[in-house]
Coordinates of C-alpha atoms and ligand atoms in Angstrom, one line a residue:
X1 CA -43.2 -20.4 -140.1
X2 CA -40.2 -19.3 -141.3
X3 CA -39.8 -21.0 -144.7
X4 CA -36.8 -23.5 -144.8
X5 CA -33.1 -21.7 -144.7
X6 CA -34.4 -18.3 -143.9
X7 CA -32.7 -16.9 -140.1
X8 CA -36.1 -15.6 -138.2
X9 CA -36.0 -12.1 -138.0
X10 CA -34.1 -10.8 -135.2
X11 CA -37.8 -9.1 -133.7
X12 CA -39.8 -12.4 -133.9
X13 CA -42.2 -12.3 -131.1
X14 CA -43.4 -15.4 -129.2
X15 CA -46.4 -16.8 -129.8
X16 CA -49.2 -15.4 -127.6
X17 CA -50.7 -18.0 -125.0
X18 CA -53.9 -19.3 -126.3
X19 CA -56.8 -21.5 -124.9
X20 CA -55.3 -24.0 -128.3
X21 CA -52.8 -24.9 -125.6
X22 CA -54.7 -27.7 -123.6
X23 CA -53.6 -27.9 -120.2
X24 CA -51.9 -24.0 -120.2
X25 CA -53.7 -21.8 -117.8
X26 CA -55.3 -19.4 -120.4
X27 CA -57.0 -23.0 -121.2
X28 CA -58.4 -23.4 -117.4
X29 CA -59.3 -19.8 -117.7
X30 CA -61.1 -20.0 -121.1
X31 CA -62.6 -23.3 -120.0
X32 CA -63.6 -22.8 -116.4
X33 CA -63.2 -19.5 -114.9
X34 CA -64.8 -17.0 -117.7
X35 CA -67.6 -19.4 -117.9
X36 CA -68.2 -19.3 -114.2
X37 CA -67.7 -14.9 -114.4
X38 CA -70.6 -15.3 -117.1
X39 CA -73.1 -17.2 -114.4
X40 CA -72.2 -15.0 -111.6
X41 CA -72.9 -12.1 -113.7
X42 CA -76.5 -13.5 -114.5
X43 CA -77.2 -15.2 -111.0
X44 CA -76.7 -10.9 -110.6
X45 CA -78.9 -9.8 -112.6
X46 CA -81.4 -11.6 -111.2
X47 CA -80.5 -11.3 -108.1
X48 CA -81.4 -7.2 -108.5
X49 CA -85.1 -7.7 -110.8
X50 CA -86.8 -6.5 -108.3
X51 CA -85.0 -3.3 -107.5
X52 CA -85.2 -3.0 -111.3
X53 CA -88.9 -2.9 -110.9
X54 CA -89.2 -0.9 -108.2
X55 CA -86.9 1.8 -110.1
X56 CA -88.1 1.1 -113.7
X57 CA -91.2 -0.7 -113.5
X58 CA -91.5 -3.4 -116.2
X59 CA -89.8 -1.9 -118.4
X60 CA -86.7 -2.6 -115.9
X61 CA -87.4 -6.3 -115.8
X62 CA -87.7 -6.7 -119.6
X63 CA -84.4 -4.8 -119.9
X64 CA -82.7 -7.4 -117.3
X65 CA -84.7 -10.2 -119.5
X66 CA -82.9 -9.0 -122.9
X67 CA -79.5 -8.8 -121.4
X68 CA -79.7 -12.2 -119.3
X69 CA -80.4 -13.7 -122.2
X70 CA -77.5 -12.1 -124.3
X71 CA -75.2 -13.4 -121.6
X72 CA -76.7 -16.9 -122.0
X73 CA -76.1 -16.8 -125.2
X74 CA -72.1 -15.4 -124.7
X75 CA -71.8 -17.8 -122.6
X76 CA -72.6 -21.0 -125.2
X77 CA -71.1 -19.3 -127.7
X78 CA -67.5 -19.1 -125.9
X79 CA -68.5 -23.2 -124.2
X80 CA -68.7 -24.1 -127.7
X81 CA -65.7 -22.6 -129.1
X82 CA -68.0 -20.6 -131.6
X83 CA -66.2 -17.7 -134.1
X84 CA -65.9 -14.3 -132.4
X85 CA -68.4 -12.1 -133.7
X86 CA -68.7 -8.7 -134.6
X87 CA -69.8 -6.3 -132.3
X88 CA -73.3 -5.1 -133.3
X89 CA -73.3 -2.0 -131.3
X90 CA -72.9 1.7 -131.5
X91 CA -70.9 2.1 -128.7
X92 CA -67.8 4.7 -129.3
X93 CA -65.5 1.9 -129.6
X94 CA -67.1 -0.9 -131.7
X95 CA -65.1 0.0 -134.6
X96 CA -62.1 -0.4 -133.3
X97 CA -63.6 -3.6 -132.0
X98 CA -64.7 -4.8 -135.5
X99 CA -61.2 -3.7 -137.1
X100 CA -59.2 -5.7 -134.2
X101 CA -61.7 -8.8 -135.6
X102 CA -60.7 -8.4 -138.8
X103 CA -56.5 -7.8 -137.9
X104 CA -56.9 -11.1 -135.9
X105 CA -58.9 -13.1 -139.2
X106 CA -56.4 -11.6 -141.1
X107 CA -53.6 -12.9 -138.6
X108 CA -55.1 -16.9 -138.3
X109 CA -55.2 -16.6 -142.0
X110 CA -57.1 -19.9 -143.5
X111 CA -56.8 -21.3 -139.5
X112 CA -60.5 -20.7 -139.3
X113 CA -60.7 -17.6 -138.4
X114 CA -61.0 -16.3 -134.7
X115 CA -62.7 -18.6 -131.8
X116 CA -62.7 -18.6 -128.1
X117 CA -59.9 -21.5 -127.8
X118 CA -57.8 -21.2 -130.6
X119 CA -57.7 -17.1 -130.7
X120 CA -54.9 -15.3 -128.2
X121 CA -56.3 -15.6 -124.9
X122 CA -55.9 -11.9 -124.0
X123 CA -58.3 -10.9 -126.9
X124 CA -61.2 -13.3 -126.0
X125 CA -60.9 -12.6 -122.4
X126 CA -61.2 -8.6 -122.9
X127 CA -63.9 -9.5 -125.3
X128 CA -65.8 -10.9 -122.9
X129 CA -66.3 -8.2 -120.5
X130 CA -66.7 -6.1 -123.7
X131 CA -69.6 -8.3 -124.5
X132 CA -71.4 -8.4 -120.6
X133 CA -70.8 -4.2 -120.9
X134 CA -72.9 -4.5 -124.2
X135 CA -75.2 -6.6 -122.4
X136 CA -76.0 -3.7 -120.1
X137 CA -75.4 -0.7 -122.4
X138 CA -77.6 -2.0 -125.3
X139 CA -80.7 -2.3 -122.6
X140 CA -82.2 0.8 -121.2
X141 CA -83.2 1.9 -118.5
X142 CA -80.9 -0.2 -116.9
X143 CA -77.8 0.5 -118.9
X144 CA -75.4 2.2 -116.1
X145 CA -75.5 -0.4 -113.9
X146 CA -72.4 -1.9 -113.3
X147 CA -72.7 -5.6 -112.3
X148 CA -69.6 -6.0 -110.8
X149 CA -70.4 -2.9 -108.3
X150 CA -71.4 -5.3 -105.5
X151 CA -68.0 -7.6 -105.4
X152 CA -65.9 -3.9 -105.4
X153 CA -67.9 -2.6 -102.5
X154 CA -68.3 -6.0 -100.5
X155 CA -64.0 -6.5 -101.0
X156 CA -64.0 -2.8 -99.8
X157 CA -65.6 -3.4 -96.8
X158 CA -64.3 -6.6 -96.2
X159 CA -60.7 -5.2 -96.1
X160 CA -62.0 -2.5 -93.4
X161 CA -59.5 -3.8 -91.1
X162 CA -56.6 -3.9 -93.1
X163 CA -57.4 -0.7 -94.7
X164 CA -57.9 1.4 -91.5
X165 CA -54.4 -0.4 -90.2
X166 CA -53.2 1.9 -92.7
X167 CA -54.4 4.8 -92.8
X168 CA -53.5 4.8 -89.1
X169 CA -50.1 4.4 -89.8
X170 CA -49.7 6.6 -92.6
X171 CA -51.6 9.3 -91.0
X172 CA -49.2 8.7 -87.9
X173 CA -46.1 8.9 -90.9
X174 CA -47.6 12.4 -91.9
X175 CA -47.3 13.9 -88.1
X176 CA -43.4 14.0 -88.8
X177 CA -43.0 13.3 -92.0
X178 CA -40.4 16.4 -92.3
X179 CA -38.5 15.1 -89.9
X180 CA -37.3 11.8 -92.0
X181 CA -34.1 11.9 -93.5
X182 CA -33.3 10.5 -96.8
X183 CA -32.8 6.9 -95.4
X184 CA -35.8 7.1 -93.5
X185 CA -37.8 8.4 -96.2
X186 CA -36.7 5.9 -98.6
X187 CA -37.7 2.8 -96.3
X188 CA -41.0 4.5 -96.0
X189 CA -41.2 4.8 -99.5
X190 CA -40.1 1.2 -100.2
X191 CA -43.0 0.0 -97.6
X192 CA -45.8 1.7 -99.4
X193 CA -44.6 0.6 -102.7
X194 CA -44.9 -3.1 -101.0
X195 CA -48.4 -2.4 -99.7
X196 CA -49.6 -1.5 -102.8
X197 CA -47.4 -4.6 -104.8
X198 CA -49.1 -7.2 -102.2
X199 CA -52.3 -5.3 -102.4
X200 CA -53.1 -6.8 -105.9
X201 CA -53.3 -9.9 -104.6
X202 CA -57.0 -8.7 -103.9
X203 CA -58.4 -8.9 -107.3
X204 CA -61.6 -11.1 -108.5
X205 CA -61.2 -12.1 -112.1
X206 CA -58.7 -14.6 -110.5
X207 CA -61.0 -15.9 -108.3
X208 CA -63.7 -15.8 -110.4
X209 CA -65.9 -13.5 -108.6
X210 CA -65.6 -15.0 -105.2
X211 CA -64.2 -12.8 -102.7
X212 CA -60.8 -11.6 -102.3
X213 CA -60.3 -9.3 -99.6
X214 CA -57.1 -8.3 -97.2
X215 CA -58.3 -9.5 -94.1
X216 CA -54.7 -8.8 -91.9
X217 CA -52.5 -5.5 -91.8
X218 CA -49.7 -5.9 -94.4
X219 CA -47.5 -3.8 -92.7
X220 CA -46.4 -6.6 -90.7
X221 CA -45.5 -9.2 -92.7
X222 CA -43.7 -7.3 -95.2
X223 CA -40.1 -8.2 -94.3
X224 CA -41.3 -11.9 -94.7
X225 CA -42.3 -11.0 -98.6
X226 CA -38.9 -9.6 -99.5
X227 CA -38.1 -13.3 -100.8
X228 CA -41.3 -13.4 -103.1
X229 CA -40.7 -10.6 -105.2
X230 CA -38.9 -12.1 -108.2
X231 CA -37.8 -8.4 -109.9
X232 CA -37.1 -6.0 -107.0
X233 CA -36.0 -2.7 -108.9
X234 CA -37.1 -0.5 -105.8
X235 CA -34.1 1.2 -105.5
X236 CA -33.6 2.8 -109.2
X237 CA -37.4 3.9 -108.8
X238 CA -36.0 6.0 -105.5
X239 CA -32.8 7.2 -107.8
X240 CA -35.2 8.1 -110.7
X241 CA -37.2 10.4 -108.0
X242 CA -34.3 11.6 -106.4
X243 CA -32.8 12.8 -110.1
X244 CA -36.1 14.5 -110.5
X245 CA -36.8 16.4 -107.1
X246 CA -32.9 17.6 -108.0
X247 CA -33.3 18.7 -111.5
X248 CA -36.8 20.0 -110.9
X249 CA -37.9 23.6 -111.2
X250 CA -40.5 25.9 -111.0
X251 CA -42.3 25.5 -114.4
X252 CA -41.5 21.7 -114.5
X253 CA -43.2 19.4 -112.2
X254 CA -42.5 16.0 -111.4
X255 CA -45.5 13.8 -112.4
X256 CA -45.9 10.3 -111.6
X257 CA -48.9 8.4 -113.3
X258 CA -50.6 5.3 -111.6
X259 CA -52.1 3.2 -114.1
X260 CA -54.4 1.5 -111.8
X261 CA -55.8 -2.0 -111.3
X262 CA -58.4 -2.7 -108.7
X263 CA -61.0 -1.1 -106.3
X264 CA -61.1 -2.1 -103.1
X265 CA -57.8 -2.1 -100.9
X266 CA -56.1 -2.4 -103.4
X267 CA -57.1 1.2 -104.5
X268 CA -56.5 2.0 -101.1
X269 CA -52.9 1.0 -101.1
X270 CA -52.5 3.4 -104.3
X271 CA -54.1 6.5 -103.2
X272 CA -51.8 5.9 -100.1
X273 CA -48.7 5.7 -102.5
X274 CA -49.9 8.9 -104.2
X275 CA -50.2 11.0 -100.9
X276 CA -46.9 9.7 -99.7
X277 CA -45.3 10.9 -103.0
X278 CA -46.4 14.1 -102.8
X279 CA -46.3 14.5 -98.7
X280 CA -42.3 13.6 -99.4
X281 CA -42.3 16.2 -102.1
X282 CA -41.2 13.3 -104.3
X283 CA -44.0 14.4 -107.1
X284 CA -46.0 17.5 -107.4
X285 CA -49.0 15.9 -109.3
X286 CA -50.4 12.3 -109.6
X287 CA -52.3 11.4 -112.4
X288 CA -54.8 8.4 -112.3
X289 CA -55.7 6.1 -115.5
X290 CA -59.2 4.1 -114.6
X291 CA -61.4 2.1 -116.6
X292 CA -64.7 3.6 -118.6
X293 CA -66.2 0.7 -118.6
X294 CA -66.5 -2.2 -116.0
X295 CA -64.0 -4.8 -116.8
X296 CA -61.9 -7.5 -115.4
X297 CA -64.5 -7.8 -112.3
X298 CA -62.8 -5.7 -109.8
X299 CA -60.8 -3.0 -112.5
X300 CA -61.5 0.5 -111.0
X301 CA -64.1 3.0 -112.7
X302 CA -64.8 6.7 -112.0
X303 CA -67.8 5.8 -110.0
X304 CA -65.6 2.9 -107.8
X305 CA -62.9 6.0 -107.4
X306 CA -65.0 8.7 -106.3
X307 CA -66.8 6.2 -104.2
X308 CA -64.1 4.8 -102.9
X309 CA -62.9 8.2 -101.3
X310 CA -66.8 9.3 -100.1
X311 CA -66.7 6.0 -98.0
X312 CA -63.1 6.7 -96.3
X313 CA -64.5 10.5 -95.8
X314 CA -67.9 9.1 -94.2
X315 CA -66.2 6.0 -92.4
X316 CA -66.5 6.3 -88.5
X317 CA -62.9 6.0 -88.0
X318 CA -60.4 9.3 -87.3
X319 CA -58.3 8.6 -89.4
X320 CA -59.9 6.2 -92.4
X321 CA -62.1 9.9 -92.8
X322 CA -58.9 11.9 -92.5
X323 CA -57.5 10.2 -95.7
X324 CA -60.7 10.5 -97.5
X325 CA -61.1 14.1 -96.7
X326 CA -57.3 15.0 -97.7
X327 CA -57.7 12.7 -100.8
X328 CA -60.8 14.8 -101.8
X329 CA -59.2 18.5 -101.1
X330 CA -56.0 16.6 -103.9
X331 CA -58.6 16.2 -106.2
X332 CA -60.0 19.7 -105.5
X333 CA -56.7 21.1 -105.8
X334 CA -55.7 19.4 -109.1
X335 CA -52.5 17.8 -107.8
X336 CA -54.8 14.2 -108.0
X337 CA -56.0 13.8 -111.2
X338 CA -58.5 11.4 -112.6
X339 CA -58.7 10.1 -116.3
X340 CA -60.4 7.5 -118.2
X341 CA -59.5 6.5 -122.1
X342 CA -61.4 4.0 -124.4
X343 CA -57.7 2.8 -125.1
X344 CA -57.8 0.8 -121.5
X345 CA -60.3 -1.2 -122.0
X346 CA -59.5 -2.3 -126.2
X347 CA -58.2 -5.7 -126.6
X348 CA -54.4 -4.1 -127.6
X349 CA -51.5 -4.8 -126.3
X350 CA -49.7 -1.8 -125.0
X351 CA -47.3 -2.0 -128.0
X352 CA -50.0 -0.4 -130.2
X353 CA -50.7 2.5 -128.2
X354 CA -48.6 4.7 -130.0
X355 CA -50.6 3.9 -133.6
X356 CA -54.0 3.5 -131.8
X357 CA -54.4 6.2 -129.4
X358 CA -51.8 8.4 -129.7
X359 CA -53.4 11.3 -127.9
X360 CA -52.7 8.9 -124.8
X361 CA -49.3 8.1 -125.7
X362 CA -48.1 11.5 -125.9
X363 CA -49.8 12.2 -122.5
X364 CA -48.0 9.9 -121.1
X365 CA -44.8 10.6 -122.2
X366 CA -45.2 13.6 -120.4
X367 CA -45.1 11.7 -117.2
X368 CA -41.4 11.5 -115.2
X369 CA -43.0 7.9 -113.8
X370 CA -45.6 5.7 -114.9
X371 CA -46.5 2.9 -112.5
X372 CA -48.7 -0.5 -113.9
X373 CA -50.5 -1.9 -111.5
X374 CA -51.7 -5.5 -112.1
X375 CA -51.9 -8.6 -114.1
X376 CA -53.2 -7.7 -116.6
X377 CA -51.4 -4.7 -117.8
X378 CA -48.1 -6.8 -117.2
X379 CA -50.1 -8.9 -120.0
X380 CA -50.2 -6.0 -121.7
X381 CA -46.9 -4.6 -121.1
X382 CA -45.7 -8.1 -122.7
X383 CA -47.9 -8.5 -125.1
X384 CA -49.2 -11.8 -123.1
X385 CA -46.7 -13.9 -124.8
X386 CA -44.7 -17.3 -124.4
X387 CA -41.7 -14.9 -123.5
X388 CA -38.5 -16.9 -122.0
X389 CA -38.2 -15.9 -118.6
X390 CA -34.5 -14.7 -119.0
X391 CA -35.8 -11.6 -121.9
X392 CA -34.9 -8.4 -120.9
X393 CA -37.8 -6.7 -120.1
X394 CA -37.2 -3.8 -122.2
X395 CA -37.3 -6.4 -125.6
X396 CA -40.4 -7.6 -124.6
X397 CA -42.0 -4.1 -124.5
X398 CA -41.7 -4.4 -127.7
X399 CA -41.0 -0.4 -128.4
X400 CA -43.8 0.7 -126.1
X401 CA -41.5 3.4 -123.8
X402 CA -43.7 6.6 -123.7
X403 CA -41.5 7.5 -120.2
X404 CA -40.0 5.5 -117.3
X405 CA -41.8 2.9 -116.1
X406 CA -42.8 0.4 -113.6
X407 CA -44.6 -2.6 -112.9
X408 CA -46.1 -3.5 -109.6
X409 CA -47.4 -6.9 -109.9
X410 CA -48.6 -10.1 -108.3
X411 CA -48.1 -13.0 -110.7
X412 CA -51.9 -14.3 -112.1
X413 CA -51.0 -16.0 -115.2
X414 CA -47.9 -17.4 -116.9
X415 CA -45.9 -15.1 -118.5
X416 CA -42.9 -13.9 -116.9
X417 CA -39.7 -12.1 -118.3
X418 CA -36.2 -10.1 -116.8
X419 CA -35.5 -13.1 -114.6
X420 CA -32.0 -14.2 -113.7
X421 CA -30.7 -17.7 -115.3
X422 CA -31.7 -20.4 -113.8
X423 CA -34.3 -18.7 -111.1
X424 CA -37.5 -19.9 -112.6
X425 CA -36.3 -23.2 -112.7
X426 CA -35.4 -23.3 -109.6
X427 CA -38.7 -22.3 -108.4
X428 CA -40.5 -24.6 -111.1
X429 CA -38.9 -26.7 -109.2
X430 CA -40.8 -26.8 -105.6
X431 CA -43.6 -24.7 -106.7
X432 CA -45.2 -25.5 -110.4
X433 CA -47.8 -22.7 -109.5
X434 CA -45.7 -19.8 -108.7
X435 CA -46.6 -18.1 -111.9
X436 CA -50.3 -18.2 -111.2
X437 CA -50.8 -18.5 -107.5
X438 CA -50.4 -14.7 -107.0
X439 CA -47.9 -15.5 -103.8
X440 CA -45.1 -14.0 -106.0
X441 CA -44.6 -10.7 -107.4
X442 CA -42.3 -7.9 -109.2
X443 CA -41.7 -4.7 -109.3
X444 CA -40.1 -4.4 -112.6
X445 CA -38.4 -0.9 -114.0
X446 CA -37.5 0.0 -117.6
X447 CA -35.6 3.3 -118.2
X448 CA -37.2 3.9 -121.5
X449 CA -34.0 4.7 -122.8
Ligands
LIG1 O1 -56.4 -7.6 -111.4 P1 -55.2 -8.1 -112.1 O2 -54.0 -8.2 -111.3 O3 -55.0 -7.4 -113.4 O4 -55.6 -9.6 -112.4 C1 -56.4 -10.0 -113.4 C2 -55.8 -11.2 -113.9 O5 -56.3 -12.3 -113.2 C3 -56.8 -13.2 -114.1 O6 -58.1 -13.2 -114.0 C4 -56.1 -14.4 -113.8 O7 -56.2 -15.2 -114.9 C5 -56.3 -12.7 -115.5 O8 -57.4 -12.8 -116.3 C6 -55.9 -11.4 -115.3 O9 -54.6 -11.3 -115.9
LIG2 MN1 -57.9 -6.3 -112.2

């Protein structure tokens, strides 16, 4: 608090949402949704002992034994609204862990220090899947397996239909791709951007494991969605390529970065954005940012990316294996590149990046785009705050600008900024769950000027 007669600094930031804010949906979340992540994860677990045995013998079942219990025990520890806890251990990142423990004490000073309810909700909630990837790591022999690997390949296949709908049509596209003028390239540019906005509707944090697939083409109903995306800045993302194809020379390439979100179509949708861009000759390379560890449920890992293109190249379909194959020969080539970075999966908001891993923020400022896919890295875009709706989205960036940027996101959870006057409330108005039903989305540019 500001003490009496003192102006708040001009840079106050909002408060950020918090399970102490009964009723809010980072309360529901804390409350019911993480809890119900935590079960699924166990039910898991036990689902796989014997294949544990079979691979490891017992040794495999008293590893599953030791980290169903250490989720248990996460689990009444967050029900109970106990103190976070140090992280106890020697993964790479656990300092950085401990020292974003002690920032936060520091922050709540006197408050009681850090808890599940009263601390931000975007620290407990990445804590948590720090914690279940302890779980596993700590206990050999079964420490690489990824507990959320079933729900990404199920949502994969699930989504067959919707995802060979469009590798269809964009394998049709590539036929006479030269052909398209400028208009006609644009629209097709504009569509893909769509798929891959609508295509993180698909994710299963938000519902809690259960599954979340595209069962119809979204090719089709696109024109219907114009009306639900809140922020549509589509066309200064085809004037910023534009600038860039003209300026562009020999030694400098134009690089566009996809900071991705989820496996399954949605990753589909991406890898389709990524071949259009450089198919158009709007980009030269593409450079993907994944997750080292599994997190958020369906968040995309190494292992879920190259997967993800073995199953398109193997899939029994023309041109589902077409796009695998091409996607492959990218990577091959080194215009696709793949990357991971502990940074990802810290509990920091994205305004920190600069101060704790700079290494990544100077890579990225090398990019000419960089596109956030997701919930959850608008959270962290935003620093998950209690934002007004009507702040430019630039302010509440809060100085992170490595390079141009965009978000393409369905709305999850409620924070929202860069809206016109007066246009949340209007759709407060007939919908009080538009800013957590995922039927509404942006996609939200900042210059980085
Ligand atoms: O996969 P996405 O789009 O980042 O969505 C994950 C989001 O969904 C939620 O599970 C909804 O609360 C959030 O925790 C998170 O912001
Ligand atoms: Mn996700």
């Amino acid at each position: 608090m500001a003490a009496a007669g003192t102006a708040l600094p001009v840079t106050a930031l909002p408060v950020p949402l918090s399970g102490r804010f009964k009723g809010s949906f980072a309360y529901f979340t804390i409350k019911d949704r993480l809890p119900q992540i935590l079960t699924r994860t166990i039910d898991t677990l036990h689902r796989h002992k014997n294949e544990f045995f079979e691979e490891h013998g017992e040794k495999g079942v008293e590893a599953e034994k030791r980290a169903i219990s250490f989720l248990s025990k996460l689990r009444n520890e967050l029900q109970t609204d106990k103190p976070v806890t140090p992280l106890e251990d020697e993964l790479p990142d656990a300092m950085l862990w401990n020292q974003y423990l002690d920032y936060q004490r520091n922050l709540s000073n006197g408050n009681g220090g850090p808890s599940w309810f009263q601390s931000p909700w975007l620290y407990v909630e990445c804590y948590m899947y720090r914690r279940i990837h302890a779980a596993l790591a700590q206990n050999p022999p079964i420490d690489n397996f990824d507990v959320f690997k079933e729900g990404k390949a199920q949502n994969f296949f699930e989504s067959q239909g919707a995802i060979i709908a469009l590798c269809t049509y964009f394998q049709e596209l590539l036929k006479n791709i030269k052909d398209l003028d400028e208009k006609q390239l644009q629209e097709e540019f504009f569509k893909l951007l769509q798929v891959s906005l609508w295509g993180n509707k698909c994710d299963l944090s938000f519902s809690a494991g259960e599954e979340s697939s595209q069962k119809s083409s979204l090719l089709q109903c696109l024109e219907d969605m114009v009306p639900f995306i809140l922020v549509n800045d589509m066309e200064k993302l085809w004037s910023l390529l534009q600038n860039a194809k003209n300026r562009k020379t020999d030694k400098c390439k134009v690089r566009v970065d996809i900071i991705l979100d989820n496996a399954g179509f949605e990753l589909v949708s991406d890898f389709v954005l990524a071949d259009f861009l450089l198919s158009s000759k709007l980009a030269d390379e593409v450079h993907f940012r994944g997750k080292s560890i599994p997190w958020y449920v369906s968040d995309t890992t190494k292992n879920d990316f190259n997967w993800t293109i073995k199953q398109l190249q193997a899939a029994n379909h023309m041109w589902m294996s077409r796009c695998g194959i091409n996607w492959e020969g990218n990577l091959k080539k080194g215009v696709w590149v793949y990357h991971d970075h502990m940074f990802w999966t810290l509990p920091h908001d994205f305004s920190s990046m600069a101060e704790v891993a700079p290494d990544l923020y100077a890579d990225l400022q090398k990019s000419n785009l960089l596109l956030f896919k997701g919930d959850l890295n608008y959270r962290k875009l935003t620093g998950d705050r209690k934002w007004e709706h009507t702040v430019p989205f630039h302010q509440a960036l809060n100085k992170f600008h490595p390079a141009p940027l965009c978000s393409l996101r369905t709305l999850k959870s409620d924070t929202q900024v860069g809206l016109k006057p007066g246009q949340a409330e209007q759709i407060q108005a007939s919908e009080p769950e538009w800013m957590i039903s995922g039927k509404y989305g942006v996609v939200q540019f900042d210059p980085a000027l």
